PDB file of C-alpha atoms in Angstrom:
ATOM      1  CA  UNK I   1      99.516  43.067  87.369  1.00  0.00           C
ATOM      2  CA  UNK I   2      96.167  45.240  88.692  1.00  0.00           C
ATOM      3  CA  UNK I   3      95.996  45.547  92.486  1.00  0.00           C
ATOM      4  CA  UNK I   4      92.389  44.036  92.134  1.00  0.00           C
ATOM      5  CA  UNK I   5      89.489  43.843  89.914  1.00  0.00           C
ATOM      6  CA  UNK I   6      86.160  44.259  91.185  1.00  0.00           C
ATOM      7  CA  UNK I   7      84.078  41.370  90.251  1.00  0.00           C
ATOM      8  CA  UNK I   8      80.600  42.577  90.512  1.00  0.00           C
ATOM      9  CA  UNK I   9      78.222  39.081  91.580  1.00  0.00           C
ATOM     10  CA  UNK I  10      74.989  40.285  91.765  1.00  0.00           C
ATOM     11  CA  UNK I  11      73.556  44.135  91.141  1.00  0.00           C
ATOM     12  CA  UNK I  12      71.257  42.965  93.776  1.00  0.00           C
ATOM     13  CA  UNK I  13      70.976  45.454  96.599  1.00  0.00           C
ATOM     14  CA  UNK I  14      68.560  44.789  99.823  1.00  0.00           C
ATOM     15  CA  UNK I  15      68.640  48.418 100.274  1.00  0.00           C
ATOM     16  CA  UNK I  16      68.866  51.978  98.402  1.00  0.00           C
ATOM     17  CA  UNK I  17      70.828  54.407 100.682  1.00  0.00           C
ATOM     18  CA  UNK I  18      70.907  57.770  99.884  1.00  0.00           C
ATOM     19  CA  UNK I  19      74.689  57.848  98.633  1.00  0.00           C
ATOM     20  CA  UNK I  20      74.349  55.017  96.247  1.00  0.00           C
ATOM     21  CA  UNK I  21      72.104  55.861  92.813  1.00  0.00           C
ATOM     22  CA  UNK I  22      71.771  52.358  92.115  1.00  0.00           C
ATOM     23  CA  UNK I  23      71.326  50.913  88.589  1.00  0.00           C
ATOM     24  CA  UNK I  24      68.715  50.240  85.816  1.00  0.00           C
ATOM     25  CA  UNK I  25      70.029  47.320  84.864  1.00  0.00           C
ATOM     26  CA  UNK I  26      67.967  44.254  85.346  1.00  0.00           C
ATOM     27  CA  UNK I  27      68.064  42.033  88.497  1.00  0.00           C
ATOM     28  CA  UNK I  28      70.780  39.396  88.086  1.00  0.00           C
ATOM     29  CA  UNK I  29      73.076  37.575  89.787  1.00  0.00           C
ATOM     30  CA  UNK I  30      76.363  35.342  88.417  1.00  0.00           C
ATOM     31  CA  UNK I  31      76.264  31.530  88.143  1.00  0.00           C
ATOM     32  CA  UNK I  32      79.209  29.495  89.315  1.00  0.00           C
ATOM     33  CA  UNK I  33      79.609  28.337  85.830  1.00  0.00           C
ATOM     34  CA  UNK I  34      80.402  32.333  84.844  1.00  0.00           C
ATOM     35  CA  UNK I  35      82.528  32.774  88.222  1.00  0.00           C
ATOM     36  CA  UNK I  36      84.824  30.442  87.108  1.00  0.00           C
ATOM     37  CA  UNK I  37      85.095  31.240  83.569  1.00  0.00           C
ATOM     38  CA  UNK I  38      86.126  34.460  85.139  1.00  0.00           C
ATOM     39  CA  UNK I  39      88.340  33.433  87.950  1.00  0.00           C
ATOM     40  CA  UNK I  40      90.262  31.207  85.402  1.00  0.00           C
ATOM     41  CA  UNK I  41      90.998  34.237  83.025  1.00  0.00           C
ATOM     42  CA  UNK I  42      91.747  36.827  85.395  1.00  0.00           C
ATOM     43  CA  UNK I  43      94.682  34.431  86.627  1.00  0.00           C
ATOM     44  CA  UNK I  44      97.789  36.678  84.510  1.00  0.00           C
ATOM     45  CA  UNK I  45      96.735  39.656  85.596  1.00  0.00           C
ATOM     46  CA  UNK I  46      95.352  39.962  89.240  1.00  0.00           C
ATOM     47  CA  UNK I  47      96.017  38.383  92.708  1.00  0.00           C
ATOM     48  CA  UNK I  48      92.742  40.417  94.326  1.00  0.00           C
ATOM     49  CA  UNK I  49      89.436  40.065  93.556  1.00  0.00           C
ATOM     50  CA  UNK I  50      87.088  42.538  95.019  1.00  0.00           C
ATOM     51  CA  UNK I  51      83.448  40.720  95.105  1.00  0.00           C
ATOM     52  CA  UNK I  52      81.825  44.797  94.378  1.00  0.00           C
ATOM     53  CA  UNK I  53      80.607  47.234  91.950  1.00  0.00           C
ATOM     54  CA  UNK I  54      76.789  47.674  92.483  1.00  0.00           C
ATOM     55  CA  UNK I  55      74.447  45.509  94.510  1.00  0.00           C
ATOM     56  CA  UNK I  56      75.258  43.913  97.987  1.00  0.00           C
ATOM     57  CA  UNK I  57      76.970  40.610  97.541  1.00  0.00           C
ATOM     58  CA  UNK I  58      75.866  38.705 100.536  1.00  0.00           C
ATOM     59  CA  UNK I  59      73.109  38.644  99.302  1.00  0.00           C
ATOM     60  CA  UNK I  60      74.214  35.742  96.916  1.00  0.00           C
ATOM     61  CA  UNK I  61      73.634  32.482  97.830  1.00  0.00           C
ATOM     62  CA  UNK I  62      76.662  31.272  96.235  1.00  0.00           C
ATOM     63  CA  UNK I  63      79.085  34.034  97.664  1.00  0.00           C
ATOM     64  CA  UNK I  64      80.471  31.412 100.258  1.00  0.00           C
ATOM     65  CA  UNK I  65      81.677  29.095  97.133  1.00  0.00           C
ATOM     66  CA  UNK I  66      83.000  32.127  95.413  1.00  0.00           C
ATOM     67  CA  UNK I  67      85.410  32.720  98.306  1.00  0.00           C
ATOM     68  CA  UNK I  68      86.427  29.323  98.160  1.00  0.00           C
ATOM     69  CA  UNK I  69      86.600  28.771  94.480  1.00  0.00           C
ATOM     70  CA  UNK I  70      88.496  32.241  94.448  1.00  0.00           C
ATOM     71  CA  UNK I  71      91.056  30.225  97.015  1.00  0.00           C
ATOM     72  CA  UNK I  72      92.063  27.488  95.128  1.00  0.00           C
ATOM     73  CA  UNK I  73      92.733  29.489  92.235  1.00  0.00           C
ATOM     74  CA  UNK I  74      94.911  31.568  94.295  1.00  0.00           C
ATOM     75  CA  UNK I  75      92.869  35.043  95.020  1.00  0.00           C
ATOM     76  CA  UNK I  76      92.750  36.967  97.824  1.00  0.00           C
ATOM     77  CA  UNK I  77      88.935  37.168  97.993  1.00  0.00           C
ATOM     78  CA  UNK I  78      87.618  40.532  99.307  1.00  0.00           C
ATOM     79  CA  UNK I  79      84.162  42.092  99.795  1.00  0.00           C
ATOM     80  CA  UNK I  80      82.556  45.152 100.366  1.00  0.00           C
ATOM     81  CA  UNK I  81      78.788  45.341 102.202  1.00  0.00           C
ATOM     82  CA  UNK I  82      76.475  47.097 103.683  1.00  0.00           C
ATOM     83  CA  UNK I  83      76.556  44.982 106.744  1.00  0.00           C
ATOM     84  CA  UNK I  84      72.957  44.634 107.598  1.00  0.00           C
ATOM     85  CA  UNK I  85      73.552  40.622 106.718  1.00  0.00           C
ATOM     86  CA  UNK I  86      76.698  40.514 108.788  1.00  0.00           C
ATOM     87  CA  UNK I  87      74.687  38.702 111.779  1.00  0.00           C
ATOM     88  CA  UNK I  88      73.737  35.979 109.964  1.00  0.00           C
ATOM     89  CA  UNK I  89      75.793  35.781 106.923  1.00  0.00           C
ATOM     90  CA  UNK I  90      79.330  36.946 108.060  1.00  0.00           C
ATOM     91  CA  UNK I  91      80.358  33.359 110.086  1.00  0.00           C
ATOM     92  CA  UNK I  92      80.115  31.531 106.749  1.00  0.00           C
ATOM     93  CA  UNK I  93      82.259  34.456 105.027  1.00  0.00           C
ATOM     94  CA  UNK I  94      85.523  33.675 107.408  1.00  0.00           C
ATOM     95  CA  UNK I  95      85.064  29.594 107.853  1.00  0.00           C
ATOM     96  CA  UNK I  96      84.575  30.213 103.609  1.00  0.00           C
ATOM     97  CA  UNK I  97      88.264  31.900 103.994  1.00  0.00           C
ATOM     98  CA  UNK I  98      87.366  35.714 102.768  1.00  0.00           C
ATOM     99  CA  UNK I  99      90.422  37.386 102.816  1.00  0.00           C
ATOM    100  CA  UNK I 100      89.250  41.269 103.942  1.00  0.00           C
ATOM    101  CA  UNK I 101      86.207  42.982 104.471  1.00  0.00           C
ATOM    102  CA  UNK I 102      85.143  46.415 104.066  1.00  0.00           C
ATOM    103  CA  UNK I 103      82.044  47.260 105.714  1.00  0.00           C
ATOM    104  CA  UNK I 104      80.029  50.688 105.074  1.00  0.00           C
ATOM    105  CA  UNK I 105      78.884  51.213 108.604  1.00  0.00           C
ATOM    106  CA  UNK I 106      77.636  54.652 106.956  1.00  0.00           C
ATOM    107  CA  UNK I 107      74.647  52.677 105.186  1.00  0.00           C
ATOM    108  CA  UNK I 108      72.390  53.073 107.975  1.00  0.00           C
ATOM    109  CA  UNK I 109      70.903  56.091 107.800  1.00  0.00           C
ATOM    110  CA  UNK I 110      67.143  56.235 108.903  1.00  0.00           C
ATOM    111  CA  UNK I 111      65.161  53.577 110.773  1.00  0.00           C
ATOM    112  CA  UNK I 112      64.852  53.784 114.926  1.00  0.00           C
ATOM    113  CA  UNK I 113      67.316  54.305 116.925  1.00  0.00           C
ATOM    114  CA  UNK I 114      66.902  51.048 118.612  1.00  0.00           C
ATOM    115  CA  UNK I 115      67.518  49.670 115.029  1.00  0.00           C
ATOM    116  CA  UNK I 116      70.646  51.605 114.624  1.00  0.00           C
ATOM    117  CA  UNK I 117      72.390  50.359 117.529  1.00  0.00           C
ATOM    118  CA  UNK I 118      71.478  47.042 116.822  1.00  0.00           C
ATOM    119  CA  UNK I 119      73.096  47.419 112.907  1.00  0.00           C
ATOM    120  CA  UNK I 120      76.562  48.988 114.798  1.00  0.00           C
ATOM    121  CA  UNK I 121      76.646  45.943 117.321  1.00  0.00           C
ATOM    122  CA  UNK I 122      76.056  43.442 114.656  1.00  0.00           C
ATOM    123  CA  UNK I 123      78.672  45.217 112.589  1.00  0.00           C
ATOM    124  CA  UNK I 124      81.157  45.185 115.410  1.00  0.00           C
ATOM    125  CA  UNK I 125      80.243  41.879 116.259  1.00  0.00           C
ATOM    126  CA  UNK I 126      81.476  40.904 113.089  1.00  0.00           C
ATOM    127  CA  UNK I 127      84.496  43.077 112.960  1.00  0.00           C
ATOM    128  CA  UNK I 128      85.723  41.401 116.493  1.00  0.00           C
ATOM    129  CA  UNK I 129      85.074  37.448 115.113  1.00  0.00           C
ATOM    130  CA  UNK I 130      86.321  38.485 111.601  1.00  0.00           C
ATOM    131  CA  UNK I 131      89.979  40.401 112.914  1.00  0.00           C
ATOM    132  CA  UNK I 132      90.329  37.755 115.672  1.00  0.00           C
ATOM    133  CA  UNK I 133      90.200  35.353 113.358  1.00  0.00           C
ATOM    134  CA  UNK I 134      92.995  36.449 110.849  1.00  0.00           C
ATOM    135  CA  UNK I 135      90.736  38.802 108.238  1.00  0.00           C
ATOM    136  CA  UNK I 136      91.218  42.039 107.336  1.00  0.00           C
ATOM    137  CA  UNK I 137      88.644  44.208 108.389  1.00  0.00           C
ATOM    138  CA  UNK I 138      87.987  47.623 107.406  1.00  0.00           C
ATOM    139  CA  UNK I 139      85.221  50.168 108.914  1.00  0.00           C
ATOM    140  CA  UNK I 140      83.941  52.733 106.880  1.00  0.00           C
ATOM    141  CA  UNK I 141      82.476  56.207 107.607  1.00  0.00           C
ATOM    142  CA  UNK I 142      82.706  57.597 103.348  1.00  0.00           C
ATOM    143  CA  UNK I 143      79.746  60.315 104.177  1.00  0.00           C
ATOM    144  CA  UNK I 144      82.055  63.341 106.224  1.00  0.00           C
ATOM    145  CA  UNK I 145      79.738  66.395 105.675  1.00  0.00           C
ATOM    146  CA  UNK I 146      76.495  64.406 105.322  1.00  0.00           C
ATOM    147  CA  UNK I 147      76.432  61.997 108.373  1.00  0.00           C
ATOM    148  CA  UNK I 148      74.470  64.710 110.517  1.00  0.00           C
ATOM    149  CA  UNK I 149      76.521  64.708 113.285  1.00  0.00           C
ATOM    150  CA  UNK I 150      75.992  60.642 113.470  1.00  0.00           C
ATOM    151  CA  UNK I 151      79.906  59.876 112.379  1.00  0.00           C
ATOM    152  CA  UNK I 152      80.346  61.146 116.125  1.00  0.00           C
ATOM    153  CA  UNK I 153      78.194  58.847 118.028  1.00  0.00           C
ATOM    154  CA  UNK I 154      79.048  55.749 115.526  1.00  0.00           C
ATOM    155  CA  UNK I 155      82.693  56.578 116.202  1.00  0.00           C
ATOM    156  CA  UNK I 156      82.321  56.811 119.758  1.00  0.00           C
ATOM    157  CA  UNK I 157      80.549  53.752 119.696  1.00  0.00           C
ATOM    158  CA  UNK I 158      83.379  51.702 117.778  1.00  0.00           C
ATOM    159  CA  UNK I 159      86.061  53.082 120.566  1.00  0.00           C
ATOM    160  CA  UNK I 160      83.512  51.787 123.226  1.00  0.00           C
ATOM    161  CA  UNK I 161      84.028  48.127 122.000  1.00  0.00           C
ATOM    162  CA  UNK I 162      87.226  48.569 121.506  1.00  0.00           C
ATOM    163  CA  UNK I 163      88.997  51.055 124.247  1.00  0.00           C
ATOM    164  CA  UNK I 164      92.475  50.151 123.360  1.00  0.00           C
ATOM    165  CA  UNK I 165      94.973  53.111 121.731  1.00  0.00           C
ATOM    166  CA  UNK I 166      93.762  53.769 118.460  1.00  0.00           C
ATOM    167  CA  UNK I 167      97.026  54.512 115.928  1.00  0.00           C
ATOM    168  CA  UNK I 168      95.155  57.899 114.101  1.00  0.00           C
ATOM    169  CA  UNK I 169      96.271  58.534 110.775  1.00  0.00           C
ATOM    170  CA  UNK I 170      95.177  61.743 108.107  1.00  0.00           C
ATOM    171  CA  UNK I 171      91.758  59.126 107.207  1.00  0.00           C
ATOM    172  CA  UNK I 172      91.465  57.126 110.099  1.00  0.00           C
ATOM    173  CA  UNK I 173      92.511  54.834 112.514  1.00  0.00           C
ATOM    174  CA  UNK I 174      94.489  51.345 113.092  1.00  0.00           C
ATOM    175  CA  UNK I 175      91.960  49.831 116.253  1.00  0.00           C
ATOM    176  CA  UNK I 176      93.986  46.581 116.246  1.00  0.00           C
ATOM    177  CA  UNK I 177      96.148  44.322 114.322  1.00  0.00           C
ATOM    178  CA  UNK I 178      93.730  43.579 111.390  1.00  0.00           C
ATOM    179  CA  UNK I 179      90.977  45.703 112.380  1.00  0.00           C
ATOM    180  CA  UNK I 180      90.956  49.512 110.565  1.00  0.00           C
ATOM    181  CA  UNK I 181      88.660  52.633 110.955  1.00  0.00           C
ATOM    182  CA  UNK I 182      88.337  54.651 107.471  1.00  0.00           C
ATOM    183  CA  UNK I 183      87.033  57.867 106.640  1.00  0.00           C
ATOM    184  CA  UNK I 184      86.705  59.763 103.343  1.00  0.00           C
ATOM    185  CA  UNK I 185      83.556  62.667 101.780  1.00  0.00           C
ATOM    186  CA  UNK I 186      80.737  61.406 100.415  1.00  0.00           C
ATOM    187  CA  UNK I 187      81.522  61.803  95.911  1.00  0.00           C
ATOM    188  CA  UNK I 188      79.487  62.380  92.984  1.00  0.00           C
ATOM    189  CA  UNK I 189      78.929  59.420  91.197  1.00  0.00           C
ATOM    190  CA  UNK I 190      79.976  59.545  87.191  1.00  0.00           C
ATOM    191  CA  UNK I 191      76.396  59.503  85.383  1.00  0.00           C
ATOM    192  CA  UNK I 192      75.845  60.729  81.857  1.00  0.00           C
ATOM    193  CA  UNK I 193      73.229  62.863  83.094  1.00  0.00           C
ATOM    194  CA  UNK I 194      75.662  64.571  84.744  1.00  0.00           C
ATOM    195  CA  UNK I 195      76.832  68.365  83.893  1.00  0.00           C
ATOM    196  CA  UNK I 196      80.097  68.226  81.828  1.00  0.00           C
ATOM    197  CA  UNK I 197      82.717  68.774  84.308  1.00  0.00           C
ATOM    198  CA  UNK I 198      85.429  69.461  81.821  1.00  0.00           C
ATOM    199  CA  UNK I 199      88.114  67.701  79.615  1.00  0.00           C
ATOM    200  CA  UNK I 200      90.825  67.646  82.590  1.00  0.00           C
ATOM    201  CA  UNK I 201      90.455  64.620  84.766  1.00  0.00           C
ATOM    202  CA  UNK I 202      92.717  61.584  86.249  1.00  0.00           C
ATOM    203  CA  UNK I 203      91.558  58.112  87.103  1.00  0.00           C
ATOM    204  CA  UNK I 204      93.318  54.965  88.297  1.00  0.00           C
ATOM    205  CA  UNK I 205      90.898  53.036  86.198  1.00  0.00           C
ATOM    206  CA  UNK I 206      93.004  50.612  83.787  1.00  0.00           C
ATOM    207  CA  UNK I 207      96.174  51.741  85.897  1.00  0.00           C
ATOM    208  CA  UNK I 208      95.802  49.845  89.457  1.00  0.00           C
ATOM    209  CA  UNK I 209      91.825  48.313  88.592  1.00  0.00           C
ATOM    210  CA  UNK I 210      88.725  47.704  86.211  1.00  0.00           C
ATOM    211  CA  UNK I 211      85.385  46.119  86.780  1.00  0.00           C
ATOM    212  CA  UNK I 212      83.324  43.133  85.252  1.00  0.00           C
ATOM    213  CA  UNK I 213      79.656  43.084  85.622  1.00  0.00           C
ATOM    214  CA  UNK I 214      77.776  40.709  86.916  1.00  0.00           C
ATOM    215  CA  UNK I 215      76.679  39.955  82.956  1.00  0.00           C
ATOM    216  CA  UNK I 216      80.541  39.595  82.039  1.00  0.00           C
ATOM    217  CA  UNK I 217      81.050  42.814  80.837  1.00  0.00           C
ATOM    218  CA  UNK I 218      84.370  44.481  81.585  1.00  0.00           C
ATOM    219  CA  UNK I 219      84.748  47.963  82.844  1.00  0.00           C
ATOM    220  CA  UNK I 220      87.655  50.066  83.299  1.00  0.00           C
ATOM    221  CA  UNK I 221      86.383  52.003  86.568  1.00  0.00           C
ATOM    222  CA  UNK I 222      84.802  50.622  89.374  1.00  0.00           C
ATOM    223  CA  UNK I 223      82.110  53.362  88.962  1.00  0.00           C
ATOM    224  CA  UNK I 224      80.631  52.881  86.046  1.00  0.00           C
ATOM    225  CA  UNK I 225      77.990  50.961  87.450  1.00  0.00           C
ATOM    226  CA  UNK I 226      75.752  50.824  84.163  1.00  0.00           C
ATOM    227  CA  UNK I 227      78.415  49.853  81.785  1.00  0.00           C
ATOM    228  CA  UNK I 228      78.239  53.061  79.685  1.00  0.00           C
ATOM    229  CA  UNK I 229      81.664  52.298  78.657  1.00  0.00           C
ATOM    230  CA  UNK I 230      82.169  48.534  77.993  1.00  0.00           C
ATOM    231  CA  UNK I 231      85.351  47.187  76.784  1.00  0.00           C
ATOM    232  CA  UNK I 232      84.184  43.891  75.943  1.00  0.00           C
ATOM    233  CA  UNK I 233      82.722  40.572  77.717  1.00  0.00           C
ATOM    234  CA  UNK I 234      85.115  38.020  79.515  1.00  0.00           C
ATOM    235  CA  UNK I 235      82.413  35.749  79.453  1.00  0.00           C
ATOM    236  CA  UNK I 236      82.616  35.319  75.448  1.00  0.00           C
ATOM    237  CA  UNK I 237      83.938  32.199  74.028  1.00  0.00           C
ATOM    238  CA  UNK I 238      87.603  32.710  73.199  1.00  0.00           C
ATOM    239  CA  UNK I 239      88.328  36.085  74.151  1.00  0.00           C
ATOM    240  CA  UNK I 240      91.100  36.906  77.087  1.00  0.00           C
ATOM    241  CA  UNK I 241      90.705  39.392  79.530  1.00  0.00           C
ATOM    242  CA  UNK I 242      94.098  40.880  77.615  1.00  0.00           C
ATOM    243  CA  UNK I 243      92.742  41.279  74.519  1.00  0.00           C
ATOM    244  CA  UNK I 244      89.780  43.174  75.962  1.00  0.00           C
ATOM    245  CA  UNK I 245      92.679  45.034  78.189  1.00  0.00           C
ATOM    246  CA  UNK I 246      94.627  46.372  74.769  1.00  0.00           C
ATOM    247  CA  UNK I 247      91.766  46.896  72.507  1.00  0.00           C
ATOM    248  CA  UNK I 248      92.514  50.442  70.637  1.00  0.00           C
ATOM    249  CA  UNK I 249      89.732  52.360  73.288  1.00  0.00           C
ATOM    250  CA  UNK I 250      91.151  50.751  76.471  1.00  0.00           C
ATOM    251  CA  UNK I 251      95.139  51.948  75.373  1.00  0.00           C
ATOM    252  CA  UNK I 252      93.396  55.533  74.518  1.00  0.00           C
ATOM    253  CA  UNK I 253      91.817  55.782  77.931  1.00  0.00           C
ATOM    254  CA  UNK I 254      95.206  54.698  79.818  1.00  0.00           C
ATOM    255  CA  UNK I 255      96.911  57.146  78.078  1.00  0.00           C
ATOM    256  CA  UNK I 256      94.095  60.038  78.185  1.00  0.00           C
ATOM    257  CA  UNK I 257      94.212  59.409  81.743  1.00  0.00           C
ATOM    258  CA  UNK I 258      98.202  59.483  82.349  1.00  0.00           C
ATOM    259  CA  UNK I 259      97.756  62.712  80.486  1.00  0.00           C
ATOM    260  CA  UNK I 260      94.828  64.071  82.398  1.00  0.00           C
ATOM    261  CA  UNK I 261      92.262  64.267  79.803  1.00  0.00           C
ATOM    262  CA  UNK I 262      89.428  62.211  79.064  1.00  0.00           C
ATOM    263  CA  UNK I 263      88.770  60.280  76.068  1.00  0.00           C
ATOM    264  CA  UNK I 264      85.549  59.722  77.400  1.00  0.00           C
ATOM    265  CA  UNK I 265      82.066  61.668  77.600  1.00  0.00           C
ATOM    266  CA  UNK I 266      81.479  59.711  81.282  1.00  0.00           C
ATOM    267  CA  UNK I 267      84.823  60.915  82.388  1.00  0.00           C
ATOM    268  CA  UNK I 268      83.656  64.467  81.805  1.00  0.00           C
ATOM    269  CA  UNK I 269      80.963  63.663  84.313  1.00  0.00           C
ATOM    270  CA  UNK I 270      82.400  61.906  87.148  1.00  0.00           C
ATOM    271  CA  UNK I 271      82.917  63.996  90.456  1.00  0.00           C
ATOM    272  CA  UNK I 272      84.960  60.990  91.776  1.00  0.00           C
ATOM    273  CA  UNK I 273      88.280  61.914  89.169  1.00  0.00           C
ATOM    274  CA  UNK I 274      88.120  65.299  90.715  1.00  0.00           C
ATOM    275  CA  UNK I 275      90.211  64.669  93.658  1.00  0.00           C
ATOM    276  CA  UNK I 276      93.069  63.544  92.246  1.00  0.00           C
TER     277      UNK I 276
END
């Protein structure tokens, strides 16, 4: 069994921070019908699904059924957002029965200050109702060494709200049963553009996760965010998520990977596989 797949909805994004290079691919954004195609063959080999690879998934109109649908097919449903639609979005996303929520509270970085403060309340407005309320809830600061000194202030912020003794770990803090601070450096994105980084590289791609698209195309990292290596499409009549899973590339990546080498040209671009 993976520890999750991450089941990209929509490549949809409602904004372009500086961290994230986005994607070429067009605009789109999964039907219901396709969700549950997928939900019903990624039953044998996950428990987690991870509503993320590009894009910012409340901004899907449907996300609410997703969670449920996700439910009663016996997911833990999980997202990962910018937060900037947490105010009037995120009520529906517990009552809907979202399992845990990661929330990049490092996405704002310009606009007025007066904006700012109004993005971290919303955020921890959220983070209070969501934890209170049984969901795991995960803050993120992934930009140490480009925040410009603003991890400080949002940090200090986040203890504000919550006062209580923080348990501190090596990257970051427990705040309260349910309720997590998380750091980590900002990474290079894998891009074919990239400068060859050399043949010696580890991944937990097809180890603990892969990826679908929001077209149906399965991935086996959660960072190739154009599909440059596609292992197939889930959303094809007839074809199982395991056959797609043992196809001759997918076994040569596994074990390329468990051998630290890469059997692919993307792999000898990604800055991410570097820090294992």
């Amino acid at each position: 069994m993976y520890s999750r797949v991450y089941v990209e909805i929509t490549d949809i994004c409602n904004r372009s921070c500086s961290f994230c290079p986005g994607t070429k691919r067009a605009p789109r954004r999964m039907t219901e019908s396709e969700f549950r195609i997928i939900a019903e063959k990624l039953k044998s080999v996950t428990k987690y699904l991870y509503f993320h690879v590009m894009g910012e998934p409340l901004t899907h109109p449907l996300l609410p059924d997703f969670i449920r649908i996700a439910n009663e097919n016996g997911y833990h449903p999980a997202v990962t957002t910018n937060g900037t639609l947490l105010a009037s979005k995120g009520k529906v996303l517990v009552e809907a029965g979202i399992y845990k929520v990661n929330i990049s509270v490092h996405s704002f970085e310009d606009g007025k200050a007066e904006d700012y403060l109004r993005y971290i309340e919303d955020c921890l407005d959220f983070a209070d109702y969501a934890s209170r309320n049984g969901v795991l809830t995960v803050l993120r600061l992934w930009n140490q060494g480009f925040d410009g000194g603003r991890n400080i202030k949002t940090e200090a912020l986040i203890h504000e709200r919550f006062p209580n003794e923080w348990t501190r770990g090596k990257r970051g803090a427990r705040i309260r049963d349910k309720l997590h601070l998380e750091y980590d450096t900002r990474f290079t994105w894998p891009d074919m553009e990239a400068c060859d980084m050399g043949n010696s590289v580890f991944c937990y791609g097809l180890k603990d996760h892969f990826g679908i698209l929001c077209d149906g195309r399965v991935i086996p990292c959660c960072l190739d965010r154009e599909g440059a290596v596609t292992l197939g499409n889930i959303l094809e009549n007839d074809v199982s998520v395991e056959e797609i899973l043992s196809s001759p590339r997918a076994l040569a990546m596994r074990r390329g990977f468990t051998e630290r080498r890469a059997t692919e040209e993307l792999w000898r671009k990604c800055g991410y596989a570097r820090r294992f």
